Tab-separated table of C-alpha atoms in Angstrom:
chain	number	residue	atom	x	y	z
A	14	UNK	CA	-18.936	15.000	-2.728
A	15	UNK	CA	-19.735	16.637	-6.069
A	16	UNK	CA	-17.379	15.874	-8.906
A	17	UNK	CA	-14.041	17.681	-8.594
A	18	UNK	CA	-15.346	19.697	-5.642
A	19	UNK	CA	-13.650	19.579	-2.257
A	20	UNK	CA	-10.823	17.461	-3.683
A	21	UNK	CA	-7.981	19.785	-2.589
A	22	UNK	CA	-9.698	20.293	0.757
A	23	UNK	CA	-10.194	16.581	1.393
A	24	UNK	CA	-6.638	15.664	0.437
A	25	UNK	CA	-5.154	18.539	2.447
A	26	UNK	CA	-7.176	17.653	5.551
A	27	UNK	CA	-6.145	14.030	5.399
A	28	UNK	CA	-2.499	14.826	4.646
A	29	UNK	CA	-2.257	17.367	7.479
A	30	UNK	CA	-3.902	14.967	9.908
A	31	UNK	CA	-1.370	12.231	9.202
A	32	UNK	CA	1.530	14.714	9.183
A	33	UNK	CA	0.623	15.713	12.744
A	34	UNK	CA	2.007	12.328	13.840
A	35	UNK	CA	4.405	11.424	11.003
A	36	UNK	CA	6.930	14.241	10.858
A	37	UNK	CA	8.800	15.330	7.732
A	38	UNK	CA	7.562	12.582	5.401
A	39	UNK	CA	5.124	14.374	3.131
A	40	UNK	CA	6.175	12.393	0.059
A	41	UNK	CA	5.583	9.064	1.809
A	42	UNK	CA	2.223	10.260	3.144
A	43	UNK	CA	1.258	11.233	-0.389
A	44	UNK	CA	2.135	7.765	-1.665
A	45	UNK	CA	-0.084	6.280	1.046
A	46	UNK	CA	-2.961	8.491	-0.107
A	47	UNK	CA	-2.343	7.435	-3.707
A	48	UNK	CA	-2.798	3.782	-2.695
A	49	UNK	CA	-5.878	4.590	-0.614
A	50	UNK	CA	-7.719	6.545	-3.306
A	51	UNK	CA	-6.713	4.039	-5.990
A	52	UNK	CA	-8.424	1.343	-3.912
A	53	UNK	CA	-5.199	-0.657	-3.712
A	54	UNK	CA	-2.624	-1.816	-1.164
A	55	UNK	CA	0.663	-0.456	0.195
A	56	UNK	CA	3.906	-2.170	1.237
A	57	UNK	CA	6.143	-0.204	3.610
A	58	UNK	CA	9.617	-1.719	3.517
A	59	UNK	CA	12.315	-0.240	5.739
A	60	UNK	CA	14.474	-0.797	8.804
A	61	UNK	CA	12.812	-0.916	12.243
A	62	UNK	CA	11.868	2.241	14.085
A	63	UNK	CA	11.428	4.714	11.214
A	64	UNK	CA	7.640	4.953	11.454
A	65	UNK	CA	6.160	2.261	9.192
A	66	UNK	CA	3.533	1.149	11.692
A	67	UNK	CA	2.986	4.742	12.800
A	68	UNK	CA	2.140	5.793	9.250
A	69	UNK	CA	-0.318	2.920	8.840
A	70	UNK	CA	-2.021	3.617	12.169
A	71	UNK	CA	-2.160	7.361	11.476
A	72	UNK	CA	-3.884	6.779	8.147
A	73	UNK	CA	-6.348	4.360	9.718
A	74	UNK	CA	-7.155	6.723	12.594
A	75	UNK	CA	-7.771	9.549	10.115
A	76	UNK	CA	-10.700	7.618	8.657
A	77	UNK	CA	-14.030	6.808	10.296
A	78	UNK	CA	-13.578	3.164	9.412
A	79	UNK	CA	-12.835	-0.196	10.990
A	80	UNK	CA	-9.178	-1.014	11.593
A	81	UNK	CA	-7.458	-4.281	12.519
A	82	UNK	CA	-3.813	-5.021	13.133
A	83	UNK	CA	-2.327	-8.461	12.487
A	84	UNK	CA	1.092	-9.130	14.013
A	85	UNK	CA	2.621	-11.733	11.717
A	86	UNK	CA	4.586	-14.467	13.474
A	87	UNK	CA	5.917	-17.885	12.364
A	88	UNK	CA	3.098	-19.748	14.153
A	89	UNK	CA	0.278	-17.740	12.554
A	90	UNK	CA	-2.123	-19.861	10.469
A	91	UNK	CA	-4.533	-18.783	7.678
A	92	UNK	CA	-7.588	-19.070	9.943
A	93	UNK	CA	-6.004	-16.479	12.253
A	94	UNK	CA	-6.444	-14.040	9.358
A	95	UNK	CA	-9.635	-15.118	7.617
A	96	UNK	CA	-11.536	-16.526	10.575
A	97	UNK	CA	-13.329	-19.865	10.617
A	98	UNK	CA	-16.303	-21.902	11.742
A	99	UNK	CA	-16.664	-23.055	15.324
A	100	UNK	CA	-19.287	-25.514	16.539
A	101	UNK	CA	-21.954	-23.877	18.680
A	102	UNK	CA	-23.318	-26.591	21.008
A	103	UNK	CA	-26.327	-24.495	21.939
A	104	UNK	CA	-27.428	-24.131	18.318
A	105	UNK	CA	-26.036	-27.530	17.298
A	106	UNK	CA	-24.498	-25.883	14.259
A	107	UNK	CA	-21.228	-24.404	13.053
A	108	UNK	CA	-20.966	-20.622	13.352
A	109	UNK	CA	-18.528	-18.510	11.334
A	110	UNK	CA	-16.383	-16.034	13.252
A	111	UNK	CA	-14.786	-13.300	11.190
A	112	UNK	CA	-11.031	-12.889	11.333
A	113	UNK	CA	-9.183	-9.556	11.425
A	114	UNK	CA	-9.163	-9.383	7.614
A	115	UNK	CA	-12.777	-8.186	7.871
A	116	UNK	CA	-11.952	-4.507	8.283
A	117	UNK	CA	-11.609	-1.432	6.093
A	118	UNK	CA	-7.933	-0.905	6.901
A	119	UNK	CA	-5.796	-3.925	7.789
A	120	UNK	CA	-2.251	-3.495	9.077
A	121	UNK	CA	-0.180	-6.578	8.254
A	122	UNK	CA	2.765	-5.928	10.545
A	123	UNK	CA	6.079	-7.664	9.722
A	124	UNK	CA	4.417	-9.684	6.970
A	125	UNK	CA	7.589	-11.603	6.071
A	126	UNK	CA	7.781	-13.218	9.513
A	127	UNK	CA	5.034	-15.724	8.717
A	128	UNK	CA	4.998	-18.724	6.404
A	129	UNK	CA	4.054	-18.606	2.694
A	130	UNK	CA	0.919	-20.643	3.479
A	131	UNK	CA	-0.311	-17.910	5.799
A	132	UNK	CA	0.868	-15.103	3.509
A	133	UNK	CA	-1.220	-16.651	0.745
A	134	UNK	CA	-4.343	-16.209	2.869
A	135	UNK	CA	-4.105	-12.537	1.934
A	136	UNK	CA	-3.984	-13.143	-1.834
A	137	UNK	CA	-7.699	-13.595	-2.465
A	138	UNK	CA	-8.586	-10.817	-0.041
A	139	UNK	CA	-6.194	-8.338	-1.672
A	140	UNK	CA	-7.101	-9.105	-5.285
A	141	UNK	CA	-10.797	-9.978	-5.028
A	142	UNK	CA	-11.816	-8.188	-1.795
A	143	UNK	CA	-13.410	-11.391	-0.576
A	144	UNK	CA	-12.646	-14.448	1.555
A	145	UNK	CA	-13.592	-18.038	0.740
A	146	UNK	CA	-13.939	-20.219	3.808
A	147	UNK	CA	-15.867	-23.452	4.433
A	148	UNK	CA	-17.265	-23.377	0.915
A	149	UNK	CA	-18.734	-19.902	1.311
A	150	UNK	CA	-17.506	-16.641	-0.215
A	151	UNK	CA	-17.787	-13.609	2.035
A	152	UNK	CA	-17.257	-10.069	0.802
A	153	UNK	CA	-14.965	-7.714	2.692
A	154	UNK	CA	-16.285	-4.293	3.753
A	155	UNK	CA	-15.518	-1.485	1.266
A	156	UNK	CA	-13.253	0.360	1.179
A	157	UNK	CA	-10.647	-2.325	1.840
A	158	UNK	CA	-6.913	-1.681	2.069
A	159	UNK	CA	-3.976	-3.732	3.316
A	160	UNK	CA	-0.940	-1.830	4.594
A	161	UNK	CA	1.940	-4.250	5.141
A	162	UNK	CA	5.278	-3.583	6.809
A	163	UNK	CA	8.500	-5.462	6.200
A	164	UNK	CA	12.111	-5.262	7.360
A	165	UNK	CA	14.338	-5.723	4.259
A	166	UNK	CA	17.553	-6.449	6.158
A	167	UNK	CA	16.242	-9.188	8.455
A	168	UNK	CA	16.690	-12.677	7.006
A	169	UNK	CA	16.793	-15.089	9.952
A	170	UNK	CA	13.376	-16.603	10.594
A	171	UNK	CA	11.714	-14.726	7.731
A	172	UNK	CA	9.936	-15.763	4.539
A	173	UNK	CA	10.457	-13.286	1.685
A	174	UNK	CA	7.244	-12.394	-0.101
A	175	UNK	CA	6.802	-14.314	-3.379
A	176	UNK	CA	6.341	-12.392	-6.608
A	177	UNK	CA	2.619	-13.215	-6.718
A	178	UNK	CA	2.175	-11.543	-3.337
A	179	UNK	CA	4.385	-8.549	-4.122
A	180	UNK	CA	2.408	-7.936	-7.307
A	181	UNK	CA	-0.761	-7.357	-5.245
A	182	UNK	CA	0.745	-4.206	-3.728
A	183	UNK	CA	0.226	-1.085	-5.822
A	184	UNK	CA	3.246	0.645	-4.274
A	185	UNK	CA	6.331	-0.361	-2.334
A	186	UNK	CA	7.731	2.576	-0.398
A	187	UNK	CA	10.588	3.248	2.020
A	188	UNK	CA	10.194	5.875	4.738
A	189	UNK	CA	13.875	6.486	5.491
A	190	UNK	CA	15.490	8.273	8.404
A	191	UNK	CA	14.169	11.747	9.214
A	192	UNK	CA	16.132	14.941	8.741
A	193	UNK	CA	17.732	16.296	11.893
A	194	UNK	CA	15.201	19.117	12.359
A	195	UNK	CA	12.309	16.688	11.890
A	196	UNK	CA	13.791	14.234	14.364
A	197	UNK	CA	14.222	17.065	16.867
A	198	UNK	CA	10.500	17.794	16.478
A	199	UNK	CA	9.787	14.097	17.082
A	200	UNK	CA	11.800	14.110	20.315
A	201	UNK	CA	9.939	17.180	21.532
A	202	UNK	CA	6.531	15.809	20.594
A	203	UNK	CA	7.081	12.527	22.430
A	204	UNK	CA	8.101	14.134	25.723
A	205	UNK	CA	4.590	14.247	27.171
A	206	UNK	CA	2.460	11.968	24.982
A	207	UNK	CA	2.149	10.091	21.707
A	208	UNK	CA	1.154	12.437	18.828
A	209	UNK	CA	-0.947	9.692	17.262
A	210	UNK	CA	-3.223	9.736	20.323
A	211	UNK	CA	-4.494	13.171	19.284
A	212	UNK	CA	-5.494	12.149	15.753
A	213	UNK	CA	-9.224	12.284	15.059
A	214	UNK	CA	-11.064	11.011	11.953
A	215	UNK	CA	-11.417	13.591	9.189
A	216	UNK	CA	-12.959	11.434	6.431
A	217	UNK	CA	-15.757	8.885	6.356
A	218	UNK	CA	-15.784	5.646	4.404
A	219	UNK	CA	-18.337	7.226	2.068
A	220	UNK	CA	-15.877	10.053	1.360
A	221	UNK	CA	-13.197	7.499	0.477
A	222	UNK	CA	-15.515	5.490	-1.780
A	223	UNK	CA	-16.619	8.634	-3.614
A	224	UNK	CA	-12.991	9.703	-4.012
A	225	UNK	CA	-12.121	6.292	-5.454
A	226	UNK	CA	-14.893	6.738	-8.027
A	227	UNK	CA	-13.494	10.164	-8.904
A	228	UNK	CA	-10.035	8.648	-9.471
A	229	UNK	CA	-11.427	6.370	-12.190
A	230	UNK	CA	-12.736	9.434	-14.024
A	231	UNK	CA	-9.314	11.140	-14.191
A	232	UNK	CA	-8.305	11.661	-17.828
A	233	UNK	CA	-5.464	9.453	-19.042
A	234	UNK	CA	-4.318	10.232	-22.597
A	235	UNK	CA	-2.944	7.692	-25.064
A	236	UNK	CA	0.271	9.734	-25.067
A	237	UNK	CA	0.774	8.941	-21.387
A	238	UNK	CA	-0.367	5.335	-21.873
A	239	UNK	CA	2.270	4.887	-24.572
A	240	UNK	CA	4.918	6.330	-22.261
A	241	UNK	CA	3.903	3.753	-19.655
A	242	UNK	CA	4.181	1.004	-22.276
A	243	UNK	CA	7.639	2.257	-23.304
A	244	UNK	CA	8.798	1.747	-19.715
A	245	UNK	CA	7.060	-1.621	-19.439
A	246	UNK	CA	8.566	-2.928	-22.697
A	247	UNK	CA	12.027	-1.729	-21.651
A	248	UNK	CA	11.869	-4.010	-18.595
A	249	UNK	CA	10.863	-6.982	-20.756
A	250	UNK	CA	13.751	-6.603	-23.193
A	251	UNK	CA	16.432	-5.682	-20.647
A	252	UNK	CA	19.222	-8.280	-20.524
A	253	UNK	CA	19.772	-7.569	-16.823
A	254	UNK	CA	16.326	-8.808	-15.828
A	255	UNK	CA	14.831	-12.279	-15.428
A	256	UNK	CA	11.291	-10.894	-15.243
A	257	UNK	CA	9.886	-7.626	-16.558
A	258	UNK	CA	6.710	-5.772	-15.684
A	259	UNK	CA	3.531	-7.737	-16.414
A	260	UNK	CA	0.359	-6.329	-18.029
A	261	UNK	CA	-1.081	-6.102	-14.523
A	262	UNK	CA	1.855	-3.881	-13.616
A	263	UNK	CA	0.992	-1.537	-16.490
A	264	UNK	CA	-2.615	-1.387	-15.303
A	265	UNK	CA	-1.359	-0.648	-11.802
A	266	UNK	CA	0.665	2.289	-13.114
A	267	UNK	CA	-2.381	3.711	-14.905
A	268	UNK	CA	-4.440	3.527	-11.720
A	269	UNK	CA	-1.637	4.941	-9.563
A	270	UNK	CA	-1.061	7.840	-11.987
A	271	UNK	CA	-4.774	8.666	-11.958
A	272	UNK	CA	-4.748	8.633	-8.174
A	273	UNK	CA	-1.661	10.862	-7.974
A	274	UNK	CA	-3.321	13.340	-10.324
A	275	UNK	CA	-6.386	13.282	-8.060
A	276	UNK	CA	-4.264	13.832	-4.939
A	277	UNK	CA	-2.513	16.690	-6.747
A	278	UNK	CA	-5.858	18.362	-7.490
A	279	UNK	CA	-5.843	17.700	-11.241
A	280	UNK	CA	-8.438	16.044	-13.480
A	281	UNK	CA	-5.824	14.655	-15.866
A	282	UNK	CA	-2.576	12.675	-15.700
A	283	UNK	CA	0.709	14.247	-16.804
A	284	UNK	CA	3.910	12.338	-17.718
A	285	UNK	CA	5.598	13.523	-14.519
A	286	UNK	CA	3.028	11.518	-12.554
A	287	UNK	CA	4.363	8.382	-14.222
A	288	UNK	CA	7.985	9.414	-13.593
A	289	UNK	CA	7.282	10.056	-9.903
A	290	UNK	CA	5.620	6.659	-9.542
A	291	UNK	CA	7.898	4.509	-11.699
A	292	UNK	CA	10.125	3.252	-8.883
A	293	UNK	CA	7.444	2.548	-6.224
A	294	UNK	CA	5.134	0.921	-8.803
A	295	UNK	CA	7.581	-1.009	-11.000
A	296	UNK	CA	10.688	-1.857	-8.946
A	297	UNK	CA	9.060	-4.658	-6.921
A	298	UNK	CA	7.624	-6.168	-10.105
A	299	UNK	CA	10.963	-6.911	-11.797
A	300	UNK	CA	13.673	-9.456	-10.935
A	301	UNK	CA	17.335	-8.568	-11.648
A	302	UNK	CA	19.594	-11.451	-12.716
A	303	UNK	CA	22.630	-10.518	-10.664
A	304	UNK	CA	20.970	-9.471	-7.430
A	305	UNK	CA	20.865	-11.492	-4.256
A	306	UNK	CA	18.090	-10.972	-1.749
A	307	UNK	CA	20.087	-8.257	0.045
A	308	UNK	CA	20.723	-6.152	-3.077
A	309	UNK	CA	17.719	-6.986	-5.240
A	310	UNK	CA	15.741	-3.891	-4.360
A	311	UNK	CA	18.676	-1.532	-4.877
A	312	UNK	CA	19.468	-3.034	-8.279
A	313	UNK	CA	15.831	-3.018	-9.395
A	314	UNK	CA	15.353	0.614	-8.448
A	315	UNK	CA	18.588	1.566	-10.205
A	316	UNK	CA	17.435	-0.100	-13.427
A	317	UNK	CA	14.077	1.708	-13.352
A	318	UNK	CA	15.842	5.028	-12.712
A	319	UNK	CA	18.084	4.385	-15.692
A	320	UNK	CA	15.070	3.777	-17.933
A	321	UNK	CA	13.601	7.092	-16.802
A	322	UNK	CA	16.788	8.805	-17.952
A	323	UNK	CA	16.956	7.131	-21.367
A	324	UNK	CA	13.323	6.797	-22.495
A	325	UNK	CA	11.878	9.967	-23.989
A	326	UNK	CA	9.189	11.508	-21.838
A	327	UNK	CA	6.334	13.124	-23.798
A	328	UNK	CA	6.314	16.893	-23.566
């Protein structure tokens, strides 16, 4: 893929392919592509049955890449994710068997239903793209992306993700209920078969890796960087927050904004890219003082929205 060539075509093909199974959620699909081309991870947090797993599977099927699904349960252990060594009596030696984390796209379904010890098995993989097991470090196949799903209203038998784990996700996104006309299309489409069964790969892993390199070349001006820092500093000085956005959160916004510009067919970031990404990038990285677990997300998103209305956006 030559520089800046085929970008609109590649994005459009991938977006249309996913939209053939995920109806009426173009904005959410675009966020998923932003995470993919940024080389980062995506957290889909919403009530059951709105299409979180469907979106993840549709994205994975649209790529000629390896895909593994991990169903998180309370009895899952770290080795169920990373793999481990098993003694081979024929060879009289231990042999390492790769776990499901060794894939290009990994769906971590209902991630909050497993223990923190098992959740932490993802930390090294998500941040370093590698797994350390039995004293050996093994690299994960590029590109590597974790798409996790979580039900925000289920508390019994769940283990909320700690801040260190949340911070590894570039974006946290809700899908929401579909509009009536979109849901009617869903009911029609599911009468005879599953729309996802018709999805075929439209991009190769090489295409994705080249696109990720292109994202890093997207122009990001100091004017936009300073706007990002204005938002970051506002979270750190806000009396309503225990924790503001970290430097890693600012870096995440820069990368996400570059990726959104790429997905939008531009070679440069504009301030509106930052505004469109502020909630999905920043809201899960701050901790409101007055919010319980049930209202934390709502309060955090409201605070970020308020900053967007009060902090001057460069023209």
